[in-house]
């Protein structure tokens, strides 16, 4: 089975093919990439949609959408070839479930979760930490509890933009980014805690020394220079370890400031 996860940073914009000033195609558009990747499950984050704003369907797939109450913000979706036993939106916590960040699909032998983790955001002038870090810590604890509760029943496959570079090798400039959003000690420790709770980082398990990024700022020609961060993941229950055939980061695919990541299960 093939799983794909992609933060599209606005699906309506990502759907369209893109060209540079010289007329060269820089992105073939979401539909072309969707068909090329040919996944069983295709999970999206940061769709930035409300219901009815896009008509996007693919033969053989069902789709599920979770929209943020705030327009043009957050949002997740899943396209699947396999009808789920059930679908859950959010994690059952009122304080977290207004931003469309989580969809869970239940299958006979696993749960699939797509997640767009809240960004701890910029540091306020005069402060030492990102301004939404406190909320992010609450989210991390509640989301881990949610995953662990599911994991007691059957294995979990969780993917998405988790907005944290876990190790120094997961971003280009760790020293200058220390304590910036996504690379605070607190966020990294929460990822360590999650991975110590019966879960594993599929890409890092297979490729412990490989330096590859999944997100690049739109500023300062960051993607061209490969000044990036690895913040998009497939996290699975540890007991799926022997079923993991491969994990990939599709740096060749354009159309967003993130690229798709992949998990292949035996």
CSV table of C-alpha atoms in Angstrom, one decimal:
chain,number,residue,atom,x,y,z
A,1,UNK,CA,0.0,0.0,0.0
A,2,UNK,CA,1.2,3.5,-0.9
A,3,UNK,CA,0.5,6.5,1.3
A,4,UNK,CA,1.2,10.1,0.3
A,5,UNK,CA,1.1,13.2,2.5
A,6,UNK,CA,1.4,16.8,1.2
A,7,UNK,CA,0.9,20.2,2.7
A,8,UNK,CA,-0.4,22.0,-0.4
A,9,UNK,CA,-0.4,25.5,1.1
A,10,UNK,CA,-3.7,26.4,-0.6
A,11,UNK,CA,-5.2,23.7,-2.7
A,12,UNK,CA,-6.9,26.0,-5.2
A,13,UNK,CA,-3.5,27.6,-6.0
A,14,UNK,CA,-1.7,24.2,-6.0
A,15,UNK,CA,-4.2,22.7,-8.5
A,16,UNK,CA,-3.1,25.1,-11.2
A,17,UNK,CA,0.1,24.4,-13.4
A,18,UNK,CA,2.7,27.1,-12.9
A,19,UNK,CA,5.3,28.6,-15.1
A,20,UNK,CA,8.3,30.9,-14.5
A,21,UNK,CA,8.9,34.3,-16.2
A,22,UNK,CA,10.4,32.6,-19.2
A,23,UNK,CA,7.4,30.4,-19.7
A,24,UNK,CA,9.0,27.2,-18.4
A,25,UNK,CA,6.7,24.9,-16.5
A,26,UNK,CA,7.7,24.8,-12.8
A,27,UNK,CA,4.7,22.8,-11.5
A,28,UNK,CA,2.4,20.5,-13.5
A,29,UNK,CA,-0.4,21.0,-11.0
A,30,UNK,CA,-2.0,18.9,-8.3
A,31,UNK,CA,-4.1,16.7,-10.5
A,32,UNK,CA,-1.1,15.6,-12.6
A,33,UNK,CA,1.0,14.8,-9.5
A,34,UNK,CA,-1.9,13.0,-7.9
A,35,UNK,CA,-2.2,10.7,-10.9
A,36,UNK,CA,1.6,10.2,-11.2
A,37,UNK,CA,2.0,9.2,-7.5
A,38,UNK,CA,-0.9,6.7,-7.8
A,39,UNK,CA,-1.4,6.3,-4.1
A,40,UNK,CA,-3.9,4.2,-2.2
A,41,UNK,CA,-4.2,7.1,0.3
A,42,UNK,CA,-3.5,10.7,-0.4
A,43,UNK,CA,-3.5,13.0,2.6
A,44,UNK,CA,-3.5,16.8,2.4
A,45,UNK,CA,-2.8,19.6,4.9
A,46,UNK,CA,-3.4,23.3,4.7
A,47,UNK,CA,-6.1,23.1,2.0
A,48,UNK,CA,-7.3,26.6,3.0
A,49,UNK,CA,-10.8,25.8,1.8
A,50,UNK,CA,-14.4,26.0,2.8
A,51,UNK,CA,-17.1,23.5,1.6
A,52,UNK,CA,-18.0,24.0,-2.0
A,53,UNK,CA,-15.0,26.1,-3.0
A,54,UNK,CA,-13.5,23.4,-5.1
A,55,UNK,CA,-14.8,20.4,-7.2
A,56,UNK,CA,-11.9,17.9,-7.2
A,57,UNK,CA,-12.7,14.3,-7.7
A,58,UNK,CA,-10.8,11.3,-9.0
A,59,UNK,CA,-12.1,8.0,-10.3
A,60,UNK,CA,-11.9,5.2,-7.8
A,61,UNK,CA,-11.4,7.5,-4.8
A,62,UNK,CA,-13.6,8.8,-2.0
A,63,UNK,CA,-12.6,12.0,-0.3
A,64,UNK,CA,-13.1,13.4,3.2
A,65,UNK,CA,-12.6,17.0,4.2
A,66,UNK,CA,-12.2,18.9,7.5
A,67,UNK,CA,-12.5,22.7,7.1
A,68,UNK,CA,-11.4,25.4,9.6
A,69,UNK,CA,-14.0,27.8,10.8
A,70,UNK,CA,-11.7,30.6,9.8
A,71,UNK,CA,-11.8,31.2,6.1
A,72,UNK,CA,-8.7,30.6,4.0
A,73,UNK,CA,-6.9,28.9,6.9
A,74,UNK,CA,-5.7,25.4,7.8
A,75,UNK,CA,-7.8,22.5,6.7
A,76,UNK,CA,-7.1,18.8,5.9
A,77,UNK,CA,-8.4,16.2,3.4
A,78,UNK,CA,-7.9,12.5,2.5
A,79,UNK,CA,-8.5,10.8,-0.8
A,80,UNK,CA,-8.7,7.1,-0.5
A,81,UNK,CA,-9.3,4.0,-2.7
A,82,UNK,CA,-10.4,2.0,0.3
A,83,UNK,CA,-13.7,2.7,2.0
A,84,UNK,CA,-13.1,3.2,5.8
A,85,UNK,CA,-15.1,1.6,8.6
A,86,UNK,CA,-15.5,5.1,10.1
A,87,UNK,CA,-14.3,8.7,9.8
A,88,UNK,CA,-13.6,11.1,12.7
A,89,UNK,CA,-12.9,14.8,12.4
A,90,UNK,CA,-10.7,16.4,15.1
A,91,UNK,CA,-9.5,14.8,18.3
A,92,UNK,CA,-12.5,15.3,20.5
A,93,UNK,CA,-11.2,18.4,22.3
A,94,UNK,CA,-13.2,21.6,21.9
A,95,UNK,CA,-10.2,23.9,22.2
A,96,UNK,CA,-8.5,22.2,19.2
A,97,UNK,CA,-11.3,21.2,16.8
A,98,UNK,CA,-12.2,24.5,15.2
A,99,UNK,CA,-9.2,24.6,12.8
A,100,UNK,CA,-9.8,21.5,10.7
A,101,UNK,CA,-6.5,20.0,11.6
A,102,UNK,CA,-7.2,16.3,11.9
A,103,UNK,CA,-9.0,13.5,10.0
A,104,UNK,CA,-8.9,9.9,11.2
A,105,UNK,CA,-10.0,7.0,9.0
A,106,UNK,CA,-10.5,3.6,10.6
A,107,UNK,CA,-9.7,0.4,8.7
A,108,UNK,CA,-9.8,-3.2,9.9
A,109,UNK,CA,-6.2,-3.4,10.8
A,110,UNK,CA,-5.1,0.3,11.3
A,111,UNK,CA,-6.1,3.9,11.8
A,112,UNK,CA,-4.9,6.5,9.3
A,113,UNK,CA,-4.6,10.1,10.6
A,114,UNK,CA,-3.8,13.2,8.6
A,115,UNK,CA,-2.6,16.0,10.8
A,116,UNK,CA,-1.7,19.7,10.4
A,117,UNK,CA,0.0,20.6,13.6
A,118,UNK,CA,-0.4,24.2,14.8
A,119,UNK,CA,2.6,26.4,14.1
A,120,UNK,CA,4.0,28.0,17.3
A,121,UNK,CA,4.4,31.2,15.2
A,122,UNK,CA,6.8,34.1,15.3
A,123,UNK,CA,8.4,35.4,18.5
A,124,UNK,CA,6.9,38.6,19.8
A,125,UNK,CA,9.4,41.5,20.1
A,126,UNK,CA,11.0,41.4,23.5
A,127,UNK,CA,10.0,37.8,24.1
A,128,UNK,CA,12.3,34.7,24.0
A,129,UNK,CA,9.8,32.2,22.7
A,130,UNK,CA,7.2,31.9,19.8
A,131,UNK,CA,3.9,33.5,20.8
A,132,UNK,CA,1.8,30.4,20.4
A,133,UNK,CA,4.2,28.0,22.0
A,134,UNK,CA,2.1,27.5,25.1
A,135,UNK,CA,-0.9,26.4,23.1
A,136,UNK,CA,1.4,24.2,21.0
A,137,UNK,CA,2.5,22.4,24.1
A,138,UNK,CA,-1.1,21.7,25.1
A,139,UNK,CA,-1.9,20.5,21.6
A,140,UNK,CA,1.1,18.1,21.6
A,141,UNK,CA,0.0,16.5,24.9
A,142,UNK,CA,-3.6,16.1,23.8
A,143,UNK,CA,-2.7,14.8,20.3
A,144,UNK,CA,-0.2,12.3,21.7
A,145,UNK,CA,-2.9,11.1,24.1
A,146,UNK,CA,-5.3,10.7,21.2
A,147,UNK,CA,-2.8,8.7,19.2
A,148,UNK,CA,-2.0,6.5,22.2
A,149,UNK,CA,-5.7,5.8,22.8
A,150,UNK,CA,-6.2,4.7,19.2
A,151,UNK,CA,-3.0,2.6,19.4
A,152,UNK,CA,-4.4,0.5,22.2
A,153,UNK,CA,-7.0,-0.7,19.8
A,154,UNK,CA,-5.0,-1.2,16.6
A,155,UNK,CA,-1.9,0.3,14.9
A,156,UNK,CA,-1.7,3.9,13.9
A,157,UNK,CA,-0.3,5.5,10.7
A,158,UNK,CA,-0.1,9.3,11.2
A,159,UNK,CA,1.1,11.7,8.6
A,160,UNK,CA,1.3,15.4,8.0
A,161,UNK,CA,3.0,18.7,8.4
A,162,UNK,CA,4.0,18.4,12.1
A,163,UNK,CA,5.8,21.8,12.1
A,164,UNK,CA,8.9,20.6,13.9
A,165,UNK,CA,12.4,19.6,12.8
A,166,UNK,CA,13.2,17.0,15.3
A,167,UNK,CA,17.0,16.7,15.0
A,168,UNK,CA,19.7,19.2,13.9
A,169,UNK,CA,20.2,17.3,10.7
A,170,UNK,CA,16.5,18.0,9.8
A,171,UNK,CA,17.2,21.6,8.9
A,172,UNK,CA,19.9,23.5,7.1
A,173,UNK,CA,20.8,26.0,9.7
A,174,UNK,CA,20.1,24.6,13.2
A,175,UNK,CA,22.2,27.1,15.2
A,176,UNK,CA,20.7,30.2,13.7
A,177,UNK,CA,17.2,28.8,14.0
A,178,UNK,CA,17.4,27.6,17.6
A,179,UNK,CA,14.3,28.6,19.5
A,180,UNK,CA,12.5,29.8,16.3
A,181,UNK,CA,9.1,28.3,15.6
A,182,UNK,CA,9.5,24.6,14.7
A,183,UNK,CA,12.9,24.3,16.3
A,184,UNK,CA,12.4,25.2,20.0
A,185,UNK,CA,13.7,22.8,22.6
A,186,UNK,CA,10.2,22.3,23.8
A,187,UNK,CA,8.8,21.3,20.4
A,188,UNK,CA,11.7,18.9,19.8
A,189,UNK,CA,11.2,17.3,23.2
A,190,UNK,CA,7.5,16.7,22.5
A,191,UNK,CA,8.5,14.8,19.3
A,192,UNK,CA,11.0,12.8,21.3
A,193,UNK,CA,8.3,12.0,23.8
A,194,UNK,CA,5.9,10.9,21.1
A,195,UNK,CA,8.5,8.6,19.5
A,196,UNK,CA,9.2,7.2,23.0
A,197,UNK,CA,5.5,6.3,23.4
A,198,UNK,CA,5.4,3.4,21.0
A,199,UNK,CA,5.8,5.2,17.7
A,200,UNK,CA,8.5,5.7,15.1
A,201,UNK,CA,9.6,8.1,12.4
A,202,UNK,CA,9.5,6.0,9.3
A,203,UNK,CA,11.9,8.0,7.2
A,204,UNK,CA,14.5,8.3,9.9
A,205,UNK,CA,14.2,4.6,10.8
A,206,UNK,CA,15.2,3.6,7.2
A,207,UNK,CA,17.6,6.5,6.5
A,208,UNK,CA,19.2,7.4,9.8
A,209,UNK,CA,21.9,9.6,8.2
A,210,UNK,CA,20.2,11.0,5.1
A,211,UNK,CA,19.8,14.8,5.0
A,212,UNK,CA,16.6,15.6,2.9
A,213,UNK,CA,14.1,18.4,3.4
A,214,UNK,CA,10.4,18.7,2.8
A,215,UNK,CA,9.8,22.5,3.3
A,216,UNK,CA,11.5,25.6,2.0
A,217,UNK,CA,10.7,29.2,2.7
A,218,UNK,CA,9.5,31.2,-0.3
A,219,UNK,CA,12.0,33.9,0.7
A,220,UNK,CA,15.7,34.2,-0.3
A,221,UNK,CA,15.5,31.5,-3.0
A,222,UNK,CA,15.5,28.9,-0.3
A,223,UNK,CA,14.4,26.0,-2.4
A,224,UNK,CA,16.9,26.8,-5.1
A,225,UNK,CA,19.6,26.8,-2.5
A,226,UNK,CA,18.1,23.8,-0.7
A,227,UNK,CA,17.9,25.8,2.6
A,228,UNK,CA,15.1,23.7,4.0
A,229,UNK,CA,13.6,21.8,6.9
A,230,UNK,CA,12.2,18.3,7.2
A,231,UNK,CA,8.9,18.9,9.0
A,232,UNK,CA,6.6,16.5,7.1
A,233,UNK,CA,6.4,13.0,8.4
A,234,UNK,CA,4.9,9.5,8.5
A,235,UNK,CA,4.8,8.4,12.1
A,236,UNK,CA,3.6,4.8,12.7
A,237,UNK,CA,3.0,2.5,15.6
A,238,UNK,CA,6.3,0.7,16.4
A,239,UNK,CA,4.7,-2.7,15.7
A,240,UNK,CA,4.4,-1.8,12.0
A,241,UNK,CA,8.2,-1.5,11.8
A,242,UNK,CA,8.5,-4.8,9.8
A,243,UNK,CA,5.8,-3.8,7.3
A,244,UNK,CA,7.6,-0.6,6.3
A,245,UNK,CA,9.0,-1.2,2.8
A,246,UNK,CA,10.1,2.4,2.0
A,247,UNK,CA,9.8,6.1,2.9
A,248,UNK,CA,10.4,8.8,0.4
A,249,UNK,CA,10.5,12.6,0.2
A,250,UNK,CA,9.6,13.8,-3.3
A,251,UNK,CA,11.8,16.9,-3.5
A,252,UNK,CA,11.3,16.9,-7.3
A,253,UNK,CA,7.6,17.8,-7.0
A,254,UNK,CA,6.8,21.5,-7.0
A,255,UNK,CA,3.6,23.5,-6.5
A,256,UNK,CA,3.8,24.3,-2.8
A,257,UNK,CA,6.5,25.4,-0.3
A,258,UNK,CA,6.3,21.7,0.9
A,259,UNK,CA,6.9,18.6,-1.2
A,260,UNK,CA,5.0,15.3,-0.8
A,261,UNK,CA,6.3,12.6,1.5
A,262,UNK,CA,5.5,8.9,1.0
A,263,UNK,CA,5.2,5.7,3.0
A,264,UNK,CA,5.1,2.2,1.4
A,265,UNK,CA,3.8,-0.7,3.5
A,266,UNK,CA,4.1,-4.4,2.7
